[in-house]
Coordinates of N, CA, C and O in Angstrom, one line a residue:
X547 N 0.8 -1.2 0.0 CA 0.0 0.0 0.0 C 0.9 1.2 0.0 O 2.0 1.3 0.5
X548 N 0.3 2.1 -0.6 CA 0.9 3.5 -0.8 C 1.7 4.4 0.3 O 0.6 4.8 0.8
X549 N 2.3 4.8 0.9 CA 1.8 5.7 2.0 C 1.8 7.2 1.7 O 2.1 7.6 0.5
X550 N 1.4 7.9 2.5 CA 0.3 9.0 2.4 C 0.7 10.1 2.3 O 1.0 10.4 3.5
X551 N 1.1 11.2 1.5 CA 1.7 12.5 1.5 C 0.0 13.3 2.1 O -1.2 12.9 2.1
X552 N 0.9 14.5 2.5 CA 0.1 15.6 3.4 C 0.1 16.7 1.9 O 1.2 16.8 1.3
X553 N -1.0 17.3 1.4 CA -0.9 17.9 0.6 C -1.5 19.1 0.7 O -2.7 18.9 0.9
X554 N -1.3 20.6 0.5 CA -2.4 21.3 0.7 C -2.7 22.1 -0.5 O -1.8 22.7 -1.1
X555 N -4.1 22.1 -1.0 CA -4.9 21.8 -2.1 C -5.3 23.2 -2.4 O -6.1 23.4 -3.4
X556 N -4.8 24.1 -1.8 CA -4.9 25.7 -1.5 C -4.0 26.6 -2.2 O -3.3 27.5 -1.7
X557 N -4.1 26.4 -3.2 CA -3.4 26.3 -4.6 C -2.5 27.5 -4.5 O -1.2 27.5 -4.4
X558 N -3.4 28.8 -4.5 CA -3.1 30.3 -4.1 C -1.8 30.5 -3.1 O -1.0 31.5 -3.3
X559 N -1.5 29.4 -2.1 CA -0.9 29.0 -0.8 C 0.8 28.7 -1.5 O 1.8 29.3 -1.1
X560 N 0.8 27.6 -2.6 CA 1.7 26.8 -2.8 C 2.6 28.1 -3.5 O 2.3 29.3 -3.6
X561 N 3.7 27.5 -4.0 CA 5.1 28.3 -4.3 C 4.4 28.1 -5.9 O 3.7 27.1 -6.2
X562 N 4.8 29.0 -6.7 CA 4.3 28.6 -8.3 C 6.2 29.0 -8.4 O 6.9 29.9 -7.9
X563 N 6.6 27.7 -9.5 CA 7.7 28.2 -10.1 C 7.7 27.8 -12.2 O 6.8 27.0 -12.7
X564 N 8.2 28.2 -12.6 CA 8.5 28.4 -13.4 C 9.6 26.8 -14.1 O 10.8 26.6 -14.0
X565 N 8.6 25.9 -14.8 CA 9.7 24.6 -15.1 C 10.8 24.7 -15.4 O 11.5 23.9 -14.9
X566 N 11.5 25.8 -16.2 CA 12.8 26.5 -16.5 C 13.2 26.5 -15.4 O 14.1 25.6 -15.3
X567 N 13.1 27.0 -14.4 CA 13.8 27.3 -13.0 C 14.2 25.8 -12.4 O 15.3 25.7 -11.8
X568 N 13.6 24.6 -12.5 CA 13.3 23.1 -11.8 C 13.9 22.1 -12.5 O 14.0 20.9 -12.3
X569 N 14.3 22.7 -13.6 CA 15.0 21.7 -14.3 C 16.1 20.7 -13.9 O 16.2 19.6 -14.5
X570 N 16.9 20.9 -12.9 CA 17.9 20.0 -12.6 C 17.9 19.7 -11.2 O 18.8 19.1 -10.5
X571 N 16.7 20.1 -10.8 CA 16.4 19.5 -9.1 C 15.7 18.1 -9.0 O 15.0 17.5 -9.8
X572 N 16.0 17.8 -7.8 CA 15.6 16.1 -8.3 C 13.9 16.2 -7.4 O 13.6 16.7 -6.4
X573 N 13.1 15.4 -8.4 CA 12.0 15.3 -7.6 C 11.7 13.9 -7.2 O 12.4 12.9 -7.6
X574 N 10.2 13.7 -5.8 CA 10.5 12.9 -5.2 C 9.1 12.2 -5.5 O 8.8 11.0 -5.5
X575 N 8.2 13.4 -5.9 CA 6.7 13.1 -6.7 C 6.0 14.3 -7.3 O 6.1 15.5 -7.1
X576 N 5.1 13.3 -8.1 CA 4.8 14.7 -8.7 C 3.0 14.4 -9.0 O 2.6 13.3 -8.9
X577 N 2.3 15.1 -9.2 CA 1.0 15.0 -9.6 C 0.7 15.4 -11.1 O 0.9 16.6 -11.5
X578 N 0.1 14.6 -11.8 CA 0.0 14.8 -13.1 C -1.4 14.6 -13.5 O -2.2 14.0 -12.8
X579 N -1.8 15.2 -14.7 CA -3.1 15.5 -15.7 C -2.8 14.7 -16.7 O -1.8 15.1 -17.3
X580 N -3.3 13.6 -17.0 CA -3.8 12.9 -18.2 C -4.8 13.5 -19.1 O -5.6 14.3 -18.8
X581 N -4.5 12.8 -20.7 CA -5.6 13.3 -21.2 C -5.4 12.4 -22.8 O -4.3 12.3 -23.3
X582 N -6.6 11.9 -23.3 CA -6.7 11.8 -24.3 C -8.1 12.0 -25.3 O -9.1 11.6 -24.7
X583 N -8.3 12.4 -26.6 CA -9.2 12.6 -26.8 C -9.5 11.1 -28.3 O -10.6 11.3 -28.9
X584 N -8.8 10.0 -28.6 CA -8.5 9.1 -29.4 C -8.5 8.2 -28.7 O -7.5 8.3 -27.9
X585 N -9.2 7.0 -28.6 CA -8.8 5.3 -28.0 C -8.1 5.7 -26.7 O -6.9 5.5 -26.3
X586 N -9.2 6.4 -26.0 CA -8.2 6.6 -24.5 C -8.3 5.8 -23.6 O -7.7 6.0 -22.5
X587 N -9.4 4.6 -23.9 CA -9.1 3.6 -22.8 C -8.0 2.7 -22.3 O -7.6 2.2 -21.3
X588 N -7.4 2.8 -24.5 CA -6.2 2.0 -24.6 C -4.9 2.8 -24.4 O -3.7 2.4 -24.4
X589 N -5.4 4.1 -24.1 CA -4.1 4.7 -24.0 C -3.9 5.3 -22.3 O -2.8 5.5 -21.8
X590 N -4.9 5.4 -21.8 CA -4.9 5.6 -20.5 C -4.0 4.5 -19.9 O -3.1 4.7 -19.1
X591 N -4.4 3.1 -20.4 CA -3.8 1.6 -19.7 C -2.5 1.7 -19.7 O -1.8 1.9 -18.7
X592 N -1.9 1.8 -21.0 CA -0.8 1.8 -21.5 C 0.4 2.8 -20.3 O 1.4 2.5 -19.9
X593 N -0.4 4.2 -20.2 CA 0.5 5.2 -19.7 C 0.4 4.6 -18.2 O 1.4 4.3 -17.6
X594 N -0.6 4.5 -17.9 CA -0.5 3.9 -16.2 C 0.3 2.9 -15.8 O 0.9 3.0 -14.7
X595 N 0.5 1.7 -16.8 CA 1.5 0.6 -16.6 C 2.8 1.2 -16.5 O 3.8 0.8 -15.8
X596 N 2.8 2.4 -17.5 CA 4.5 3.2 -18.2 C 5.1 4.0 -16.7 O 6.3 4.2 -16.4
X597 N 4.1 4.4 -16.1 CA 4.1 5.2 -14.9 C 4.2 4.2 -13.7 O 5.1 4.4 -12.9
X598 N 3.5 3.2 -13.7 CA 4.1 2.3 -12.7 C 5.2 1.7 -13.0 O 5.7 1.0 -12.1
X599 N 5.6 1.7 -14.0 CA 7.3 1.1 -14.0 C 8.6 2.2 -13.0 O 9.7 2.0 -12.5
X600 N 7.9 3.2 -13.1 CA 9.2 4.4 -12.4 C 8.6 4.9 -11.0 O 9.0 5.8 -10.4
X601 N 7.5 4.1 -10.5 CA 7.0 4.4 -9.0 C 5.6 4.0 -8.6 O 5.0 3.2 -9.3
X602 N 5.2 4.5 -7.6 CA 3.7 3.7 -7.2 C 2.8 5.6 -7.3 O 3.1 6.8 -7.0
X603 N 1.6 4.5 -8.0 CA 0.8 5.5 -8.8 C -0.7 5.4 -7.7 O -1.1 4.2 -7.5
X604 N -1.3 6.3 -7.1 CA -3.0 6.6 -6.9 C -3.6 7.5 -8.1 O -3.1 8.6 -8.4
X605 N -4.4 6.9 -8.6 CA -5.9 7.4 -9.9 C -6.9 8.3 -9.5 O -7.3 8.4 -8.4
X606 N -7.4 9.1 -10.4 CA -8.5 9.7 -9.9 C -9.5 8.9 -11.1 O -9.2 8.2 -12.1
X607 N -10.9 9.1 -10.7 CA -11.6 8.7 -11.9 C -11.4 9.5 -13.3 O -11.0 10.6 -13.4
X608 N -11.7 8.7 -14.1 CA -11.4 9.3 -15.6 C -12.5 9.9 -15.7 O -13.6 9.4 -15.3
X609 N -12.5 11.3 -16.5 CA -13.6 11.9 -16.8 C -13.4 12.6 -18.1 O -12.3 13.2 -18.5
X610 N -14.5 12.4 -18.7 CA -14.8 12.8 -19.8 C -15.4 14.4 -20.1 O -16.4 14.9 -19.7
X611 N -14.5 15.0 -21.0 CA -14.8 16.5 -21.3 C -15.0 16.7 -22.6 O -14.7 16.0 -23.5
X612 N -15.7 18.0 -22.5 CA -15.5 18.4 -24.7 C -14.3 19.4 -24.2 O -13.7 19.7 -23.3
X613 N -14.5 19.4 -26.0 CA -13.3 20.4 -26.0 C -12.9 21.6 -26.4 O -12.7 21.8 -27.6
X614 N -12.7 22.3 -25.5 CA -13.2 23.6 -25.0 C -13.0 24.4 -26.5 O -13.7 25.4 -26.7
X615 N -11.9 23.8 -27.4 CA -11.9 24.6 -28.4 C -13.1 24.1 -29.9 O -12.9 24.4 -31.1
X616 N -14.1 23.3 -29.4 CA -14.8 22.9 -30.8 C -15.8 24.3 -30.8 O -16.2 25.1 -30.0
X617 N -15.9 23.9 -32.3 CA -17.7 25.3 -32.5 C -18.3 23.7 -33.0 O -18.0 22.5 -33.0
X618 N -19.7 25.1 -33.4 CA -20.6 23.9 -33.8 C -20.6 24.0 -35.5 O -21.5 23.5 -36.2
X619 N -19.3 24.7 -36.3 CA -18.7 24.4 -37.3 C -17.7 23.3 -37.6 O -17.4 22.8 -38.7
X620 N -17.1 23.1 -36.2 CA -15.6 22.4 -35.9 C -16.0 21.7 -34.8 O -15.8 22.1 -33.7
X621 N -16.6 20.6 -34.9 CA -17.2 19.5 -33.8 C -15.6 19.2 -33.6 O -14.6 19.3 -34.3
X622 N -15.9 18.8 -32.4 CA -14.2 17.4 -31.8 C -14.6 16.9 -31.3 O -15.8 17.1 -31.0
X623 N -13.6 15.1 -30.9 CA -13.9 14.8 -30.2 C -13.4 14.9 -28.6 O -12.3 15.3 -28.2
X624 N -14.8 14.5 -27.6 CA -14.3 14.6 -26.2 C -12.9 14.3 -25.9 O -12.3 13.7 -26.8
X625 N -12.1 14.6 -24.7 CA -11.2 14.3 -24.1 C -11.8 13.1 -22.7 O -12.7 13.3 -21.9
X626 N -10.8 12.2 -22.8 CA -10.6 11.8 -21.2 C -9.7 12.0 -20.7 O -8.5 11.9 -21.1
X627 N -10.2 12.5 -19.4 CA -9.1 13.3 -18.5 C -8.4 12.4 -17.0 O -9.2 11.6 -16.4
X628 N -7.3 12.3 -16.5 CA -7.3 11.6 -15.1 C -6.2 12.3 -14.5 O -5.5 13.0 -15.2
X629 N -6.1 12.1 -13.2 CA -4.8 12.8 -12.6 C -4.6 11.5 -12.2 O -5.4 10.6 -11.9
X630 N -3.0 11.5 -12.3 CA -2.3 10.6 -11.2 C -1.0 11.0 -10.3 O 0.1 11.5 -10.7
X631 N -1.4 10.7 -9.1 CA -0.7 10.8 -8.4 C 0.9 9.7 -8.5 O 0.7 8.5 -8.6
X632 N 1.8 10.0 -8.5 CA 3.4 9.3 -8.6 C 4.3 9.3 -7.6 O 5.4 9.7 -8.1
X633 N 4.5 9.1 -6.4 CA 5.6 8.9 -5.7 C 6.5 7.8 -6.7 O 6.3 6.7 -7.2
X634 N 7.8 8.8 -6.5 CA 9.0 8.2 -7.8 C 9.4 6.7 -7.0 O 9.0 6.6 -5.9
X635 N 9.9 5.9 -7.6 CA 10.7 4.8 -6.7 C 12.3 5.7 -6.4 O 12.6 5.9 -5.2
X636 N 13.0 6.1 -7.4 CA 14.2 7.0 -6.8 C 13.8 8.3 -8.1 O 13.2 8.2 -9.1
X637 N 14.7 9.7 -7.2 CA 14.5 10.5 -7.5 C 15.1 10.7 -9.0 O 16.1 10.3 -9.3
X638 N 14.1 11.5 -9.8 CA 14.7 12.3 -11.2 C 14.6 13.8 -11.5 O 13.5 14.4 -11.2
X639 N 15.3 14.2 -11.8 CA 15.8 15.6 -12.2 C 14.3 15.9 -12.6 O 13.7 14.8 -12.6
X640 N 13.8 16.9 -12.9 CA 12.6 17.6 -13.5 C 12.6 17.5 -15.2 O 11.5 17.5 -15.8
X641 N 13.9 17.4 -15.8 CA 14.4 17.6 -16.9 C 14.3 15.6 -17.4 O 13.8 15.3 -18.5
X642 N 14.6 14.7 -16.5 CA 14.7 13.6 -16.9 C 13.1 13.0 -16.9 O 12.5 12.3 -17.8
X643 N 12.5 13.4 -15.7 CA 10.8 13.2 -15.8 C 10.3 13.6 -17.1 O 9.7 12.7 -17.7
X644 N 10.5 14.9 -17.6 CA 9.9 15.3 -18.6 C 10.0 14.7 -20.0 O 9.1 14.8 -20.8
X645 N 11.2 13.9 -20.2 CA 11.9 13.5 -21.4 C 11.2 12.0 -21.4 O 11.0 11.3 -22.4
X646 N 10.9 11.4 -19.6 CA 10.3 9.8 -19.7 C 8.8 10.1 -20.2 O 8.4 9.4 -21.1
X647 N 8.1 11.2 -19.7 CA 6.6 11.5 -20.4 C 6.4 11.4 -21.5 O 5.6 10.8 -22.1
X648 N 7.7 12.5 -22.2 CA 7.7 12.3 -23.4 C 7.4 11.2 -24.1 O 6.6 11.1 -25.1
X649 N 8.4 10.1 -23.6 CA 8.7 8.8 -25.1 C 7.4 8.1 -24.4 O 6.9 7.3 -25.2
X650 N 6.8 8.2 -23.3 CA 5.8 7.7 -22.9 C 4.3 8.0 -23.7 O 3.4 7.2 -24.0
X651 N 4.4 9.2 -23.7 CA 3.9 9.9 -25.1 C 3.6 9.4 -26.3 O 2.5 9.3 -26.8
X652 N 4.9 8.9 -26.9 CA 5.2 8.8 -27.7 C 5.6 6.9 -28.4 O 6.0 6.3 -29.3
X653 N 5.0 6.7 -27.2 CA 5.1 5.0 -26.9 C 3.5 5.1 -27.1 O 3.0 4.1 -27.4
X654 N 2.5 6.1 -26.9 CA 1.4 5.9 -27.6 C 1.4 6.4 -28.6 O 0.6 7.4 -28.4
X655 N 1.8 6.4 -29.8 CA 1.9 7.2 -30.7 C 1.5 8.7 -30.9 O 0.9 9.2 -31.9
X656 N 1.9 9.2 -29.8 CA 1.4 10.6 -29.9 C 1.8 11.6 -31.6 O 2.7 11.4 -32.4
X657 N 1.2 12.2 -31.6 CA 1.8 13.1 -33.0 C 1.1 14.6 -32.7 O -0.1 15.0 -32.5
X658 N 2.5 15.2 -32.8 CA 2.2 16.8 -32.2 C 2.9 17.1 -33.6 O 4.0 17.0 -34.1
X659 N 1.1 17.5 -34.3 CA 1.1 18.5 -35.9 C 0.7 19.9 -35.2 O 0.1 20.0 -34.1
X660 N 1.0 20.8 -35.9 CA 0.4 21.8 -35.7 C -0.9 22.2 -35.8 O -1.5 21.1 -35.7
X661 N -1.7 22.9 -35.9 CA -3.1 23.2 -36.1 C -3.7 22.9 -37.6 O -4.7 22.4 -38.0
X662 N -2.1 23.7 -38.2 CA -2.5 23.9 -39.8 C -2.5 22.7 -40.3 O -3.4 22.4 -41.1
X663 N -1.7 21.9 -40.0 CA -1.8 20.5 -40.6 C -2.6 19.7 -40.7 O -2.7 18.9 -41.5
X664 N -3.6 20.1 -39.4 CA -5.2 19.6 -39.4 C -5.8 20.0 -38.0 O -5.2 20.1 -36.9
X665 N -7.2 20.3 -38.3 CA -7.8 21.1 -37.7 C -8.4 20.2 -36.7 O -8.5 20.8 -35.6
X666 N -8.7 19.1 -36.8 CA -8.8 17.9 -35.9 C -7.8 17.4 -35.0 O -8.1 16.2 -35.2
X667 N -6.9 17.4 -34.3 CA -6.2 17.0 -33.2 C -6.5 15.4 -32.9 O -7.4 15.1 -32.0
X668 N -5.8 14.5 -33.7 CA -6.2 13.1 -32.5 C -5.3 13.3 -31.3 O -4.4 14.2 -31.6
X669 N -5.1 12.8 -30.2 CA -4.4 12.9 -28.7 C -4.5 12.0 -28.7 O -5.7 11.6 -28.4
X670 N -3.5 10.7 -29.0 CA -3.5 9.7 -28.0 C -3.3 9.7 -26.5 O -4.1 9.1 -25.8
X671 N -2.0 10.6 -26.0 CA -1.6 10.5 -24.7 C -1.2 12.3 -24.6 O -0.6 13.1 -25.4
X672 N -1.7 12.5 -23.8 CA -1.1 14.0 -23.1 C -0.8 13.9 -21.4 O -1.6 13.5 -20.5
X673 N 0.7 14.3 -21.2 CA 0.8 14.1 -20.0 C 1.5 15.3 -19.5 O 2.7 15.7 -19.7
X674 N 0.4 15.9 -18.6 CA 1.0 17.1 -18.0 C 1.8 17.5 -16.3 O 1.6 16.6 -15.6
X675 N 2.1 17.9 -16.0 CA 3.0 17.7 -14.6 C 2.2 19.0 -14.4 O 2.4 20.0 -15.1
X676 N 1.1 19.0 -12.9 CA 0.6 19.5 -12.0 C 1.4 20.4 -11.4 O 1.6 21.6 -11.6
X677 N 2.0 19.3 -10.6 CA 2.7 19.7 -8.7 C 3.9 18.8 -8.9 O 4.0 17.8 -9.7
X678 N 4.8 19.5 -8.1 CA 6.0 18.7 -8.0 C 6.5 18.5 -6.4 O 6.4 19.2 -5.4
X679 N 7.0 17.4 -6.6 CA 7.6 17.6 -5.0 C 9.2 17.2 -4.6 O 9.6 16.1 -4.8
X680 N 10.0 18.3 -4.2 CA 11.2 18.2 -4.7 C 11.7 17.3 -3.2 O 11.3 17.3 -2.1
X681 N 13.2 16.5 -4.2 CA 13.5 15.0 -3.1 C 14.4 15.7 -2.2 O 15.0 14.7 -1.6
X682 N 14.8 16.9 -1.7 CA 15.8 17.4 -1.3 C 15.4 17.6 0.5 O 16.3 17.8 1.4
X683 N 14.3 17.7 0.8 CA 14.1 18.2 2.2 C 14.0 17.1 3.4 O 12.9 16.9 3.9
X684 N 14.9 16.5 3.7 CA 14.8 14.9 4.8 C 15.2 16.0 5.8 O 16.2 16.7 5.7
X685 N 14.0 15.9 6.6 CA 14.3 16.4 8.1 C 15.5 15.1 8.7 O 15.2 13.9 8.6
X686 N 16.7 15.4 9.3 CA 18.0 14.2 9.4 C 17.1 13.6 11.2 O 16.9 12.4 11.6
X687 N 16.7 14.7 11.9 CA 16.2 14.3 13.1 C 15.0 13.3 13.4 O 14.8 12.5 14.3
X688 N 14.2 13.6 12.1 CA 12.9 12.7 12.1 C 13.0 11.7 11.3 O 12.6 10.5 11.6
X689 N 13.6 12.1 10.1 CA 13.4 11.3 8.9 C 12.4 11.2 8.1 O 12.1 10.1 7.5
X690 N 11.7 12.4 8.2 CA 10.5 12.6 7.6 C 10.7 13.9 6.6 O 11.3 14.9 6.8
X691 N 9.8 13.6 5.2 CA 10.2 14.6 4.1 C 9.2 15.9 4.7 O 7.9 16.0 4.8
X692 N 10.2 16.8 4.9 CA 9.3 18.1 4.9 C 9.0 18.8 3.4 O 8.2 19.7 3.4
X693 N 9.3 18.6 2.9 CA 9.3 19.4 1.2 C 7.6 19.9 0.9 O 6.6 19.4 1.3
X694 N 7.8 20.8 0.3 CA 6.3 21.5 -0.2 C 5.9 21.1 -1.7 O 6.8 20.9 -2.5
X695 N 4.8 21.0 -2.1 CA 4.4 20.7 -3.3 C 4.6 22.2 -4.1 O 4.1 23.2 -3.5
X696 N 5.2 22.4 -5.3 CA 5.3 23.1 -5.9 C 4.4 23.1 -7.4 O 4.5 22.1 -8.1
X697 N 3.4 24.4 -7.8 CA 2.7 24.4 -8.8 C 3.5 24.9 -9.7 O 4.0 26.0 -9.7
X698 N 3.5 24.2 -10.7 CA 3.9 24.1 -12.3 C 3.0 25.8 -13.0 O 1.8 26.0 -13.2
X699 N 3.8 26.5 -13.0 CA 3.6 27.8 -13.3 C 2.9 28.2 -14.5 O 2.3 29.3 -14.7
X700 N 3.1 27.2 -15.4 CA 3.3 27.2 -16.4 C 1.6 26.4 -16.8 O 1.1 26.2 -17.9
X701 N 1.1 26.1 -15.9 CA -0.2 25.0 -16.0 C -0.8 25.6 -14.9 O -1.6 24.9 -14.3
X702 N -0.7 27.0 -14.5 CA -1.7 27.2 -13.7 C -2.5 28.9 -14.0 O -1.8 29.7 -14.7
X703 N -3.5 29.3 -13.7 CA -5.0 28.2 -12.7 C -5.2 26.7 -13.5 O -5.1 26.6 -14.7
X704 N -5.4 25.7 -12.8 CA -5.9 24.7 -13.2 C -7.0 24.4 -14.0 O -7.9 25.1 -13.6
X705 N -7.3 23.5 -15.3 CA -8.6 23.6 -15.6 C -9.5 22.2 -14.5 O -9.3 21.1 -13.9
X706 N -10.7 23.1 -14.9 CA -11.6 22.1 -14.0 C -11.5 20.7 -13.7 O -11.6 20.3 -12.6
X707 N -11.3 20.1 -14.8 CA -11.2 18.5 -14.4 C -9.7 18.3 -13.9 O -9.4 17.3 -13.3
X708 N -8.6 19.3 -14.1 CA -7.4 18.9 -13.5 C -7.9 19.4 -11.2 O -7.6 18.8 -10.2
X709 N -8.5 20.3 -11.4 CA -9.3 20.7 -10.2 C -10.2 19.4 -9.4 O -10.2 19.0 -8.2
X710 N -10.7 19.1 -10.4 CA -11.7 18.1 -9.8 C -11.1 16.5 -9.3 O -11.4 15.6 -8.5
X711 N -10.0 16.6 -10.5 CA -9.0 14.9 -9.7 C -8.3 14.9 -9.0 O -7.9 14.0 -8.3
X712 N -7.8 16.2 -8.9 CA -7.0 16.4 -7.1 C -7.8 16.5 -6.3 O -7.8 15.6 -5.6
X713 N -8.7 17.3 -6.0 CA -9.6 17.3 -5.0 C -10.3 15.6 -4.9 O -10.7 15.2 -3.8
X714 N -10.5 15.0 -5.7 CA -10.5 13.7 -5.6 C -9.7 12.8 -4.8 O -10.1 12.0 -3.9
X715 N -8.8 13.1 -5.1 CA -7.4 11.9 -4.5 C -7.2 12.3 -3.2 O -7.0 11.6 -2.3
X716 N -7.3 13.9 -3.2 CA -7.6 14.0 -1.6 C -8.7 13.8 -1.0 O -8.4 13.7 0.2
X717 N -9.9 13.7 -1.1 CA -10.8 13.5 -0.7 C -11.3 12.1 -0.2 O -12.0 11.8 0.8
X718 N -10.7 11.3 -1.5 CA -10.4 9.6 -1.1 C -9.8 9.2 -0.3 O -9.9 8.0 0.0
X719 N -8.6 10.1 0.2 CA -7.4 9.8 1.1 C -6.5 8.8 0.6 O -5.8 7.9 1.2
X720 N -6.8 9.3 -1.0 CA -5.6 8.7 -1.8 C -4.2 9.5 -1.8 O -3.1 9.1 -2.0
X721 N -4.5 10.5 -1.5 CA -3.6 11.3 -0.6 C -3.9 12.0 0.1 O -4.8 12.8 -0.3
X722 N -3.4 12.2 1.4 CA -3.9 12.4 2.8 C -3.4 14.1 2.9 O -2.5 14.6 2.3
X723 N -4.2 14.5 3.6 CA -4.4 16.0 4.0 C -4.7 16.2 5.5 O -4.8 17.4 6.0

């Protein structure tokens, strides 16, 4: 079983930095936004197994959104969305996390065309980094991580369903508050 980080969900509260800035600090976990709007049952599976290979993972339910950029000239299709929570098995740089998403990405055949190329977007896999939790703060006296969750500056205000799966995982006491 997992054990429990203390997280506070008080967004306004948390340090926002800038991923440029985090690149070579090691983190210890991180909270991430899923998304696909193409065969995302098969691609949701796929990334979750890809994600438990590098640490132990808590889910939020998958939910289903439109998307926010269709008209009713330019239908799309829905997105499914999930957060997951990652406690690393050992720590990776910010910079090396980002590069495993990537091919994980890209291990679902992700294909990042531009707009012009087509106005339809398939998304196999989109994986975004929430919150980070950097591996550096071991209180030596307790042995307990004091470290703060840091918001990804660059992904914030949060959109609703990334809102609604953290408030989830906390709420489930899939991660504890």
């Amino acid at each position: 079983m997992m054990h429990k980080e203390r997280v506070d969900l008080n967004l306004e509260t948390l340090k926002k930095c800038a991923p440029e800035q985090l690149q070579t600090q090691p983190v210890a976990a991180v909270l991430l936004a899923l998304g696909s709007n193409y065969q995302a049952e098969k691609h949701l599976l796929r990334v979750r197994e890809s994600l438990a290979t590098i640490g132990e993972i808590e889910l939020s339910i998958a939910f289903q959104n439109p998307d926010f950029t269709a008209t009713p000239e330019l239908p799309k299709p829905a997105y499914t969305n999930q957060c997951v929570y990652l406690i690393l098995t050992a720590p990776l740089t910010l910079q090396q996390l980002q590069q495993r998403f990537k091919k994980f990405e890209r291990d679902c055949h992700r294909q990042r065309l531009t707009e012009l190329q087509t106005p339809i977007k398939q998304v196999t896999m989109d994986i975004d980094i929430l919150l980070i939790r950097l591996a550096n703060n071991i209180n030596s006296l307790s042995n307990k991580d004091e470290s703060e969750w840091i918001v990804m500056a660059d992904r914030y205000p949060f959109k609703a369903h990334e809102r609604a799966g953290l408030k989830e995982l906390i709420a489930t006491k899939r991660i504890d508050c």
